[in-house]
Amino acid sequence: AVDAGHRAVIFDRFRGVQDVVVGEGTHFLIPWVQKPIIFDCRSRPRNVPVITGSKDLQNVNITLRILFRPVTAQLPRIFTSIGEDYDERVLPSITTEILKSVVV
């Protein structure tokens, strides 16, 4: 069963990760052969604190709050290339680069 606001990607032991994203509701799976990987597709906040330097060599503490959610059509690709913890891997590097370019 896939809860509201969530989507599932089905991993098949014989065919690998399927390209179809399963929506909310009850779905049938073949036990032992298929396994659902459930993603939260609601907008979630994330606070990222960054210490960066300005032009006059001062240290600046900035906290950026990001609202993010995955693109549901790309969930199989996100799972195969990055993994279930895509937000932990992608967001910190992007936010630090953006904040360092903003604080000049």
GROMACS .gro file of C-alpha atoms in nm, residues 1-2 17 21 25 28-29 38-39 42-43 50 53 72 75 77-78 84-85 87 89 91 98-99:
model
   24
    1ALA     CA    1   0.000   0.000   0.000
    2VAL     CA    2   0.130   0.341  -0.098
   17VAL     CA    3   1.414  -0.132  -1.129
   21VAL     CA    4   0.614   0.493  -1.092
   25GLY     CA    5  -0.337   0.311  -0.325
   28PHE     CA    6  -0.031  -0.623  -0.606
   29LEU     CA    7   0.327  -0.747  -0.585
   38ILE     CA    8   0.864   0.418  -0.136
   39PHE     CA    9   0.954   0.786  -0.183
   42ARG     CA   10   0.556   1.604  -0.063
   43SER     CA   11   0.742   1.934  -0.030
   50VAL     CA   12   2.690   2.744   0.600
   53GLY     CA   13   3.386   3.419   0.379
   72THR     CA   14   0.785   1.191  -0.965
   75LEU     CA   15   1.202   0.853  -0.946
   77ARG     CA   16   1.630   0.725  -1.248
   78ILE     CA   17   1.692   0.899  -0.914
   84GLU     CA   18   1.702   0.653  -0.160
   85ASP     CA   19   1.895   0.920   0.032
   87ASP     CA   20   1.846   1.462  -0.053
   89ARG     CA   21   2.375   1.351  -0.117
   91LEU     CA   22   2.134   1.920  -0.146
   98ILE     CA   23   2.481   2.876  -0.420
   99LEU     CA   24   2.539   3.047  -0.085
   0.00000   0.00000   0.00000
